[in-house]
Amino acid sequence: MCGIVGFVGNAEASDNVLDGLRRLEYRGYDSAGIATVCDGKLDVRRRKGKLAELAKLLKAEPLKGDIAIGHTRWATHGKPSDENAHPHRVGDVVVVHNGIIENYLDLKAELAAQGAKFESETDTEVIAHLIAGQKGTLEERVRKALSRVRGAYAIAVISSSEPDTMIAAKNASPLIIGLRDDAGLIASDIPALLSHTRKVIVLEEGEMAVVQPGKVKVSKINGEPVNREPRIIEWSAVSAEKGGHKHFMHKEMHEQPRAVIDTLRGRLSSHEATVQLEGLPIDKLAKVQRIMLTACGTSWHASLVGRLMLEELARIGCEVDLASELRYRSPMMGPETLVLAVSQSGETADTLAAIKAAKEKGSPILSVVNVVDSSIARESDHVLYTHAGPEIGVASTKAFITQVIALQLLAIAFGRARGLAESRAKQLVEGLRTVPLLIEQALKSEKAVMDVAQKIRNARSVLYLGRGFGYPVALEGALKLKEISYIHAEGYAAGEMKHGPIALIEKGVPVIVIATQGPLYDKVISNLQEVKAREGHIIAIATEGDRQIGRMADDVISVPDTDPMLAPLVATIPLQLLAYHVADLRGTDIDQPRNLAKSVTVE
C-alpha cells in the first residue's frame, strides 16, 4: 500500500516521479502528490483521487526543478483529501511517508505545545515538523528527528536548503535506492525504477541513504556506516507493462505457466524421486516436531493447501494461523516448531510481526516469498523464493499458484526426509513437470467461463464449496470474486453446508463447487444433491471426461485430469478467470479494487 518515488538529476524530475508513481498504482491508493525544489523554493501539488487528477493539476500548474519526490497514499490517519495527501511541507522540508508512526499523538501534542500548526490529520506531518525543527545538514536533521519516532516507516525527504539531496530512511517498510551515473532514485518498489536503472540497493531495517546525482551513501540511522554492493534486477521494464492485455490481472493469469516454470527451474531432481531446494537444510528442518504456517489473505489459502500436502507426504503435524491473529496469541512455539511464513511481497506487516514473535520463542523461520531481499526474507533463517516475477494486479493470481508450487516442493522434500516412498515422490515430481502445460490447458476454458460470467454478473451472493484440497480453492475463488467484482461471496467446506449455509440456498442462487476427481468426489456429489433439491444454480469445476457431473450441474467448466494433490493448481484457474470476467462485465476497477492494497505494510 502507498507508493514512494524520488528523483534527483535533471529538470524532468517531476515527470520522472509521476511516471514512477503510475508504475506503482497497483499498490492501491486514494490520493497523490509531488513536491519539487526550484530556484531555492519548495513547490507542492496534491490531489485526492487517482493519478489522472494529479496529472491534470500538473498540466495546469507545472512543477519545475532538478529534484522531486512523490507519493500515492492509502488513507490510514485521516480521510482521503487534498490536505491529507502527501507530500507534507513544513518550513524548508517536505516529506513523504509509508507506514504508521505509533507515538505520533504524543509527538503531535508536544509539538503543538511548542507552537506548531498542523494542516492535516496525518501522522506523517509530525515527521515533517520534527525535521524542520532540527539544526544541521539535512542528513543530520533527519537522523535527529527519527530518533524520536517509533513505528513503521519508509520516508523520503527533500529541502530547499540542499536542492541536490534526497534523504531516504526505512524501518519495517520497503524502500529501494536506484543508481544511475547522472541521477539518483528512490522507490518503494522495483517497477518504479526499471525504466531508469536495474542497479539497486535495498535498504534494510534501521538504515538511511543520502541520494545525490550519480552517488549514494548508506548508513544506519544512528550514523554507523554501511557498505553494501548494489545488485542487478533481472526483471525488465516491459515485464511490468500490460503486454496487450486489458488489465494487469488478465496478463498475470496468462503468465502463470511461465511463473510455474521459473519456480520449478533447477529444483526437480534429474532422477525424479526428490527435489533440490537451493541449499535448504531439509534433513535438519524435517526433524521438527510440528510446523506452524502463518500468512494473510491469499497466502493463507495457499498455506491451507500446503498443510494438507505436508501432513500427507511428510506425516508431520501442521496448523495454519492467520498472522494477524497469531501475533496476538500466546501460541505454543519453540525450537521444536518450524514457523513457515508465506507472503508474496515479503513485506506483509502482520506476517513480519508474527515471525519476529516466533523468533523470540526460539522457533526456526522458513519463509516462502516472491520478492528477493524483502523484509520477511531477511528476517527468516531460510527462504524459498517463488520466482513469480512482478505482480501488479492487487488481486493475487500467479503469486498464489507459485506459492502452492513452492509448498508442494517443500512437502516432497520433507516427505523424502521422513520416509515418503520413492515411487510416490517420483509420481509427484513427474506431475509437477506437467503443471505448466495443464495450466495452459485450463486457461483455454476462458470462453466457457465468460458464458458463466454472463449468467451470474448480477448475483447478490455466491457460495463456493469444496472438500479436501478443494476447500482452500473454494476460499480463494470466493475471495477473488468479492475483491474485484464487489459481489458478496463465501467459501465453505462442502460438508459444512448443512450446518448453516444451506439456509442461504434458494432458486437461482449461484453455487460454485470444486468437483474434480479424487477420494472425496462422491461426497461432493452428495452435497450437490442438497443444492439441487433447493434449485440452486450449480456451477461445477470438474475433471475433463466426467459425465456424471453434467447430470447434476447447470454449468460445467472442465479442467485437465491430474493427481488429486496437484488438482488445486488447475481448479484455481477457472475461478480466477470467472472473478475477472464478472468484474469486467460489472465495470469495476479490476487492477485497483476499492479499499484494497497490494502490499499490506501496516496493521
Short mmCIF file of C-alpha atoms in Angstrom, two decimals, residues 58-470:
data_model
loop_
_atom_site.label_atom_id
_atom_site.label_comp_id
_atom_site.label_asym_id
_atom_site.label_seq_id
_atom_site.Cartn_x
_atom_site.Cartn_y
_atom_site.Cartn_z
CA LEU A 58 0.40 19.38 -13.13
CA LYS A 59 -0.59 20.21 -16.68
CA ALA A 60 -2.29 23.38 -15.48
CA GLU A 61 0.38 24.18 -12.88
CA PRO A 62 3.68 22.52 -13.92
CA LEU A 63 6.41 21.74 -11.42
CA LYS A 64 9.98 22.63 -12.31
CA GLY A 65 13.23 21.59 -10.68
CA ASP A 66 16.01 19.01 -10.78
CA ILE A 67 14.71 17.14 -7.74
CA ALA A 68 11.28 15.73 -6.86
CA ILE A 69 9.58 13.29 -4.52
CA GLY A 70 6.10 11.87 -4.95
CA HIS A 71 3.61 9.67 -3.17
CA THR A 72 0.42 7.70 -3.65
CA ARG A 73 -1.45 7.48 -0.33
CA TRP A 74 -3.83 4.87 1.04
CA ALA A 75 -5.61 6.51 3.95
CA THR A 76 -4.71 5.40 7.49
CA HIS A 77 -4.69 8.57 9.61
CA GLY A 78 -7.26 10.96 8.20
CA LYS A 79 -9.74 10.62 5.36
CA PRO A 80 -8.72 10.84 1.70
CA SER A 81 -8.42 14.56 0.90
CA ASP A 82 -6.12 17.12 -0.71
CA GLU A 83 -4.99 18.23 2.76
CA ASN A 84 -4.12 14.73 3.93
CA ALA A 85 -2.37 13.79 0.69
CA HIS A 86 1.43 13.63 0.71
CA PRO A 87 3.95 15.31 0.41
CA HIS A 88 3.74 17.32 3.64
CA ARG A 89 5.68 20.58 3.84
CA VAL A 90 6.88 22.35 6.99
CA GLY A 91 9.35 25.21 6.65
CA ASP A 92 12.15 24.26 4.28
CA VAL A 93 11.46 20.50 4.24
CA VAL A 94 8.92 18.25 2.57
CA VAL A 95 8.29 14.60 3.44
CA VAL A 96 6.55 11.54 2.01
CA HIS A 97 5.96 8.52 4.22
CA ASN A 98 4.68 4.94 4.12
CA GLY A 99 3.76 3.18 7.36
CA ILE A 100 2.34 4.23 10.72
CA ILE A 101 4.01 6.29 13.45
CA GLU A 102 2.86 4.70 16.69
CA ASN A 103 3.74 7.59 19.00
CA TYR A 104 2.53 10.38 16.73
CA LEU A 105 -0.16 11.58 19.14
CA ASP A 106 2.40 12.18 21.90
CA LEU A 107 4.75 13.89 19.45
CA LYS A 108 1.95 15.98 17.99
CA ALA A 109 0.86 17.18 21.42
CA GLU A 110 4.46 18.08 22.28
CA LEU A 111 4.96 19.96 19.00
CA ALA A 112 1.62 21.76 19.33
CA ALA A 113 2.60 22.92 22.81
CA GLN A 114 5.72 24.43 21.22
CA GLY A 115 3.57 26.37 18.74
CA ALA A 116 3.48 24.01 15.75
CA LYS A 117 0.45 24.38 13.47
CA PHE A 118 -0.87 21.24 11.78
CA GLU A 119 -2.69 21.36 8.45
CA SER A 120 -3.60 17.67 8.14
CA GLU A 121 -4.86 14.73 10.18
CA THR A 122 -1.88 12.55 9.26
CA ASP A 123 0.87 11.10 11.39
CA THR A 124 3.31 11.99 8.59
CA GLU A 125 3.10 15.72 9.20
CA VAL A 126 4.62 15.09 12.63
CA ILE A 127 7.80 13.84 10.91
CA ALA A 128 7.98 16.98 8.79
CA HIS A 129 7.67 19.18 11.89
CA LEU A 130 10.34 17.19 13.73
CA ILE A 131 12.82 17.54 10.85
CA ALA A 132 12.05 21.23 10.31
CA GLY A 133 12.76 21.90 13.97
CA GLN A 134 16.30 20.47 13.89
CA LYS A 135 19.61 22.15 13.03
CA GLY A 136 22.50 20.93 10.90
CA THR A 137 22.70 19.31 7.48
CA LEU A 138 19.57 17.67 6.09
CA GLU A 139 21.08 14.28 6.88
CA GLU A 140 21.73 15.28 10.48
CA ARG A 141 18.27 16.78 10.88
CA VAL A 142 16.59 13.60 9.64
CA ARG A 143 18.69 11.47 12.00
CA LYS A 144 17.73 13.59 14.99
CA ALA A 145 14.06 13.55 14.06
CA LEU A 146 13.90 9.80 13.53
CA SER A 147 15.48 9.18 16.92
CA ARG A 148 12.16 10.43 18.34
CA VAL A 149 9.95 8.32 16.09
CA ARG A 150 8.54 4.90 16.97
CA GLY A 151 6.76 2.74 14.42
CA ALA A 152 6.91 1.53 10.83
CA TYR A 153 8.09 3.92 8.17
CA ALA A 154 9.72 4.47 4.86
CA ILE A 155 10.35 8.14 4.21
CA ALA A 156 11.84 10.39 1.56
CA VAL A 157 12.81 13.98 2.37
CA ILE A 158 13.98 16.96 0.32
CA SER A 159 14.76 20.51 1.40
CA SER A 160 15.12 23.89 -0.27
CA SER A 161 18.33 24.30 1.73
CA GLU A 162 20.01 21.36 -0.08
CA PRO A 163 18.39 21.18 -3.54
CA ASP A 164 20.59 18.35 -4.83
CA THR A 165 19.97 15.89 -1.99
CA MET A 166 17.27 13.36 -1.13
CA ILE A 167 17.25 11.52 2.19
CA ALA A 168 15.64 8.09 2.41
CA ALA A 169 15.14 6.03 5.56
CA LYS A 170 13.23 2.90 6.49
CA ASN A 171 12.06 0.80 9.38
CA ALA A 172 9.72 -2.15 8.66
CA SER A 173 8.52 -0.68 5.35
CA PRO A 174 10.25 -1.29 1.98
CA LEU A 175 12.49 1.28 0.27
CA ILE A 176 14.90 0.85 -2.62
CA ILE A 177 17.62 3.11 -4.00
CA GLY A 178 18.23 3.19 -7.75
CA LEU A 179 21.68 4.05 -9.10
CA ARG A 180 22.38 5.85 -12.39
CA ASP A 181 25.51 7.72 -13.48
CA ASP A 182 23.69 11.04 -13.82
CA ALA A 183 20.83 10.66 -11.34
CA GLY A 184 19.66 9.19 -8.07
CA LEU A 185 16.33 7.45 -7.49
CA ILE A 186 14.19 6.25 -4.59
CA ALA A 187 11.17 3.97 -4.75
CA SER A 188 9.09 1.76 -2.52
CA ASP A 189 9.00 -0.97 -5.16
CA ILE A 190 11.14 -2.08 -8.06
CA PRO A 191 8.78 -1.40 -11.04
CA ALA A 192 9.10 2.36 -10.45
CA LEU A 193 12.84 2.17 -11.14
CA LEU A 194 13.07 -0.17 -14.11
CA SER A 195 12.69 2.42 -16.86
CA HIS A 196 15.75 4.22 -15.41
CA THR A 197 18.06 1.58 -13.97
CA ARG A 198 18.41 -2.04 -12.91
CA LYS A 199 21.18 -1.29 -10.40
CA VAL A 200 19.70 -1.00 -6.91
CA ILE A 201 20.49 -1.03 -3.21
CA VAL A 202 17.74 -2.37 -0.94
CA LEU A 203 17.69 -0.55 2.38
CA GLU A 204 17.48 -2.79 5.42
CA GLU A 205 15.89 -2.17 8.79
CA GLY A 206 17.06 0.99 10.53
CA GLU A 207 19.03 2.32 7.56
CA MET A 208 19.06 5.60 5.71
CA ALA A 209 20.60 6.85 2.48
CA VAL A 210 21.80 10.21 1.21
CA VAL A 211 20.99 10.22 -2.51
CA GLN A 212 22.51 12.68 -4.97
CA PRO A 213 23.01 12.60 -8.75
CA GLY A 214 25.21 9.60 -9.50
CA LYS A 215 26.03 8.72 -5.89
CA VAL A 216 24.56 7.34 -2.70
CA LYS A 217 25.76 6.98 0.89
CA VAL A 218 24.12 4.36 3.11
CA SER A 219 24.35 4.26 6.89
CA LYS A 220 22.46 3.20 9.95
CA ILE A 221 20.06 5.79 11.29
CA ASN A 222 22.37 6.08 14.30
CA GLY A 223 25.19 7.12 11.94
CA GLU A 224 27.10 3.82 11.66
CA PRO A 225 28.43 3.46 8.07
CA VAL A 226 27.07 0.65 5.88
CA ASN A 227 28.96 -0.79 2.92
CA ARG A 228 26.70 -2.72 0.57
CA GLU A 229 27.30 -3.50 -3.07
CA PRO A 230 24.40 -2.77 -5.42
CA ARG A 231 22.73 -5.67 -7.16
CA ILE A 232 21.22 -6.00 -10.61
CA ILE A 233 17.48 -6.58 -11.01
CA GLU A 234 16.75 -9.15 -13.70
CA TRP A 235 13.18 -8.02 -14.36
CA SER A 236 12.79 -5.89 -17.47
CA ALA A 237 10.68 -2.75 -17.59
CA VAL A 238 8.44 -4.47 -20.15
CA SER A 239 7.57 -7.18 -17.62
CA ALA A 240 5.71 -4.56 -15.61
CA GLU A 241 3.56 -3.47 -18.55
CA LYS A 242 0.23 -4.94 -19.64
CA GLY A 243 1.56 -6.58 -22.78
CA GLY A 244 -1.60 -6.08 -24.80
CA HIS A 245 -3.99 -7.36 -22.14
CA LYS A 246 -6.89 -5.21 -20.97
CA HIS A 247 -5.78 -5.44 -17.34
CA PHE A 248 -2.66 -6.48 -15.45
CA MET A 249 -4.66 -9.20 -13.71
CA HIS A 250 -5.56 -10.78 -17.05
CA LYS A 251 -1.94 -10.64 -18.16
CA GLU A 252 -0.75 -12.19 -14.93
CA MET A 253 -3.23 -15.05 -15.11
CA HIS A 254 -1.81 -15.91 -18.52
CA GLU A 255 1.73 -15.63 -17.16
CA GLN A 256 1.12 -18.47 -14.72
CA PRO A 257 2.60 -21.26 -16.84
CA ARG A 258 5.82 -19.26 -17.15
CA ALA A 259 5.80 -18.41 -13.44
CA VAL A 260 5.47 -22.11 -12.57
CA ILE A 261 8.34 -22.98 -14.90
CA ASP A 262 10.53 -20.35 -13.22
CA THR A 263 9.58 -21.59 -9.76
CA LEU A 264 10.37 -25.21 -10.69
CA ARG A 265 13.54 -24.42 -12.64
CA GLY A 266 16.53 -26.28 -11.22
CA ARG A 267 14.51 -27.78 -8.37
CA LEU A 268 13.29 -31.06 -9.84
CA SER A 269 15.81 -33.85 -9.39
CA SER A 270 17.19 -35.46 -12.53
CA HIS A 271 16.35 -38.93 -11.17
CA GLU A 272 12.77 -37.77 -10.49
CA ALA A 273 12.46 -39.05 -6.93
CA THR A 274 13.07 -35.87 -4.95
CA VAL A 275 13.57 -32.11 -5.27
CA GLN A 276 16.52 -29.77 -4.77
CA LEU A 277 15.82 -26.63 -2.78
CA GLU A 278 18.73 -24.22 -3.03
CA GLY A 279 20.74 -25.36 -0.07
CA LEU A 280 17.89 -25.56 2.45
CA PRO A 281 18.92 -27.93 5.28
CA ILE A 282 15.95 -30.22 4.65
CA ASP A 283 17.16 -33.07 6.87
CA LYS A 284 17.51 -30.69 9.82
CA LEU A 285 14.26 -28.81 9.19
CA ALA A 286 12.27 -32.01 8.71
CA LYS A 287 13.18 -33.16 12.23
CA VAL A 288 10.98 -30.56 13.90
CA GLN A 289 8.01 -31.86 15.84
CA ARG A 290 5.43 -29.62 14.19
CA ILE A 291 5.00 -26.91 11.58
CA MET A 292 3.05 -23.69 12.04
CA LEU A 293 2.20 -21.98 8.76
CA THR A 294 1.30 -18.31 9.01
CA ALA A 295 0.09 -15.89 6.35
CA CYS A 296 -2.66 -13.45 5.39
CA GLY A 297 -5.29 -13.38 2.65
CA THR A 298 -4.47 -15.35 -0.47
CA SER A 299 -1.20 -16.56 1.07
CA TRP A 300 -3.25 -18.04 3.91
CA HIS A 301 -5.26 -20.02 1.40
CA ALA A 302 -2.04 -21.28 -0.19
CA SER A 303 -0.90 -22.27 3.31
CA LEU A 304 -4.09 -24.31 3.82
CA VAL A 305 -3.18 -26.27 0.69
CA GLY A 306 0.39 -26.60 1.96
CA ARG A 307 -0.78 -28.02 5.29
CA LEU A 308 -2.67 -30.83 3.54
CA MET A 309 0.39 -31.61 1.42
CA LEU A 310 2.82 -31.58 4.35
CA GLU A 311 0.61 -33.72 6.54
CA GLU A 312 0.01 -36.31 3.83
CA LEU A 313 3.53 -36.54 2.44
CA ALA A 314 5.73 -35.75 5.45
CA ARG A 315 3.39 -37.07 8.17
CA ILE A 316 4.11 -34.11 10.39
CA GLY A 317 1.59 -32.17 12.44
CA CYS A 318 0.73 -28.80 10.90
CA GLU A 319 -1.51 -25.91 11.75
CA VAL A 320 -2.28 -22.77 9.79
CA ASP A 321 -2.66 -19.44 11.58
CA LEU A 322 -3.73 -16.08 10.29
CA ALA A 323 -0.71 -13.90 11.02
CA SER A 324 -2.95 -11.08 12.24
CA GLU A 325 -4.27 -13.43 14.94
CA LEU A 326 -1.05 -15.30 15.69
CA ARG A 327 0.81 -12.14 16.66
CA TYR A 328 -1.66 -11.52 19.48
CA ARG A 329 -1.91 -15.08 20.76
CA SER A 330 0.41 -16.94 23.10
CA PRO A 331 1.00 -19.94 20.84
CA MET A 332 3.00 -22.99 21.86
CA MET A 333 6.21 -22.38 19.94
CA GLY A 334 9.88 -23.05 20.45
CA PRO A 335 12.82 -24.81 18.81
CA GLU A 336 10.62 -27.84 18.14
CA THR A 337 8.21 -25.81 15.96
CA LEU A 338 9.12 -24.69 12.46
CA VAL A 339 7.31 -21.49 11.55
CA LEU A 340 6.63 -21.36 7.83
CA ALA A 341 5.70 -17.82 6.71
CA VAL A 342 4.12 -17.23 3.31
CA SER A 343 3.94 -13.78 1.66
CA GLN A 344 4.01 -12.53 -1.90
CA SER A 345 5.58 -9.16 -1.16
CA GLY A 346 7.67 -10.24 1.79
CA GLU A 347 6.56 -7.00 3.46
CA THR A 348 3.20 -8.04 4.98
CA ALA A 349 3.22 -6.30 8.35
CA ASP A 350 1.21 -8.92 10.28
CA THR A 351 3.28 -11.81 8.93
CA LEU A 352 6.52 -9.98 9.65
CA ALA A 353 5.41 -9.32 13.23
CA ALA A 354 4.35 -12.96 13.65
CA ILE A 355 7.74 -14.35 12.65
CA LYS A 356 9.53 -11.87 14.88
CA ALA A 357 7.43 -13.13 17.79
CA ALA A 358 8.23 -16.72 16.81
CA LYS A 359 11.96 -15.98 16.72
CA GLU A 360 11.78 -14.64 20.25
CA LYS A 361 10.43 -18.04 21.31
CA GLY A 362 13.28 -19.83 19.55
CA SER A 363 11.39 -21.19 16.55
CA PRO A 364 13.32 -21.58 13.29
CA ILE A 365 11.78 -19.49 10.48
CA LEU A 366 11.38 -20.63 6.88
CA SER A 367 9.66 -18.22 4.52
CA VAL A 368 8.11 -18.60 1.08
CA VAL A 369 8.23 -15.20 -0.63
CA ASN A 370 8.40 -13.72 -4.10
CA VAL A 371 10.44 -10.55 -3.57
CA VAL A 372 14.17 -11.02 -3.09
CA ASP A 373 15.70 -9.13 -0.15
CA SER A 374 12.26 -8.28 1.25
CA SER A 375 11.84 -7.74 4.98
CA ILE A 376 10.39 -11.19 5.68
CA ALA A 377 13.15 -12.83 3.66
CA ARG A 378 15.80 -11.00 5.65
CA GLU A 379 14.12 -11.80 8.96
CA SER A 380 13.94 -15.52 8.17
CA ASP A 381 16.53 -18.20 8.85
CA HIS A 382 15.80 -19.83 5.49
CA VAL A 383 14.00 -18.65 2.34
CA LEU A 384 12.36 -20.42 -0.58
CA TYR A 385 11.69 -17.92 -3.39
CA THR A 386 8.75 -18.41 -5.74
CA HIS A 387 10.15 -16.51 -8.77
CA ALA A 388 6.70 -15.34 -9.90
CA GLY A 389 8.14 -12.01 -11.08
CA PRO A 390 6.31 -8.69 -10.64
CA GLU A 391 2.62 -9.00 -9.82
CA ILE A 392 0.90 -5.69 -10.49
CA GLY A 393 -2.79 -6.54 -10.06
CA VAL A 394 -3.92 -6.21 -6.46
CA ALA A 395 -5.88 -9.48 -6.64
CA SER A 396 -3.19 -12.14 -6.49
CA THR A 397 -3.12 -14.87 -9.16
CA LYS A 398 0.32 -16.12 -10.14
CA ALA A 399 1.60 -15.49 -6.62
CA PHE A 400 -0.96 -17.97 -5.26
CA ILE A 401 -0.12 -20.62 -7.85
CA THR A 402 3.62 -20.33 -7.30
CA GLN A 403 3.18 -20.39 -3.52
CA VAL A 404 1.30 -23.68 -3.82
CA ILE A 405 4.07 -24.99 -6.09
CA ALA A 406 6.73 -23.99 -3.57
CA LEU A 407 4.82 -25.64 -0.72
CA GLN A 408 4.43 -28.79 -2.83
CA LEU A 409 8.20 -28.86 -3.33
CA LEU A 410 8.71 -28.49 0.40
CA ALA A 411 6.22 -31.26 1.14
CA ILE A 412 8.03 -33.65 -1.21
CA ALA A 413 11.43 -32.74 0.23
CA PHE A 414 10.23 -33.12 3.82
CA GLY A 415 8.42 -36.31 2.89
CA ARG A 416 11.54 -37.90 1.43
CA ALA A 417 13.47 -36.95 4.57
CA ARG A 418 10.76 -38.58 6.70
CA GLY A 419 10.24 -41.81 4.76
CA LEU A 420 7.97 -40.95 1.83
CA ALA A 421 8.11 -43.79 -0.69
CA GLU A 422 10.34 -43.13 -3.66
CA SER A 423 7.58 -44.24 -6.03
CA ARG A 424 5.13 -41.64 -4.68
CA ALA A 425 7.77 -38.89 -4.76
CA LYS A 426 8.63 -39.79 -8.35
CA GLN A 427 4.94 -39.73 -9.27
CA LEU A 428 4.53 -36.22 -7.85
CA VAL A 429 7.73 -34.87 -9.39
CA GLU A 430 6.63 -36.16 -12.78
CA GLY A 431 3.26 -34.50 -12.16
CA LEU A 432 4.90 -31.18 -11.34
CA ARG A 433 6.70 -31.25 -14.68
CA THR A 434 3.31 -31.28 -16.41
CA VAL A 435 1.75 -28.44 -14.39
CA PRO A 436 2.69 -25.57 -16.78
CA LEU A 437 1.03 -27.42 -19.66
CA LEU A 438 -2.01 -28.26 -17.53
CA ILE A 439 -2.42 -24.59 -16.60
CA GLU A 440 -2.16 -23.66 -20.29
CA GLN A 441 -4.99 -26.08 -20.97
CA ALA A 442 -7.05 -24.76 -18.07
CA LEU A 443 -6.67 -21.21 -19.41
CA LYS A 444 -8.39 -22.39 -22.59
CA SER A 445 -11.60 -22.68 -20.58
CA GLU A 446 -11.89 -18.89 -20.77
CA LYS A 447 -14.70 -18.91 -23.32
CA ALA A 448 -16.81 -21.25 -21.18
CA VAL A 449 -16.02 -19.12 -18.14
CA MET A 450 -17.17 -15.97 -19.94
CA ASP A 451 -20.53 -17.63 -20.68
CA VAL A 452 -20.96 -18.43 -16.98
CA ALA A 453 -19.89 -14.90 -16.02
CA GLN A 454 -22.78 -13.50 -18.06
CA LYS A 455 -25.21 -15.64 -16.04
CA ILE A 456 -24.00 -14.58 -12.58
CA ARG A 457 -22.91 -10.99 -13.21
CA ASN A 458 -25.94 -9.62 -11.34
CA ALA A 459 -25.91 -12.11 -8.47
CA ARG A 460 -26.22 -10.67 -4.98
CA SER A 461 -24.32 -13.51 -3.34
CA VAL A 462 -22.35 -16.56 -4.48
CA LEU A 463 -21.49 -19.70 -2.49
CA TYR A 464 -18.28 -21.66 -3.16
CA LEU A 465 -17.95 -25.26 -1.96
CA GLY A 466 -15.09 -27.75 -1.84
CA ARG A 467 -13.76 -30.67 0.17
CA GLY A 468 -10.20 -31.72 0.93
CA PHE A 469 -7.88 -29.88 -1.44
CA GLY A 470 -10.95 -28.27 -2.97
#
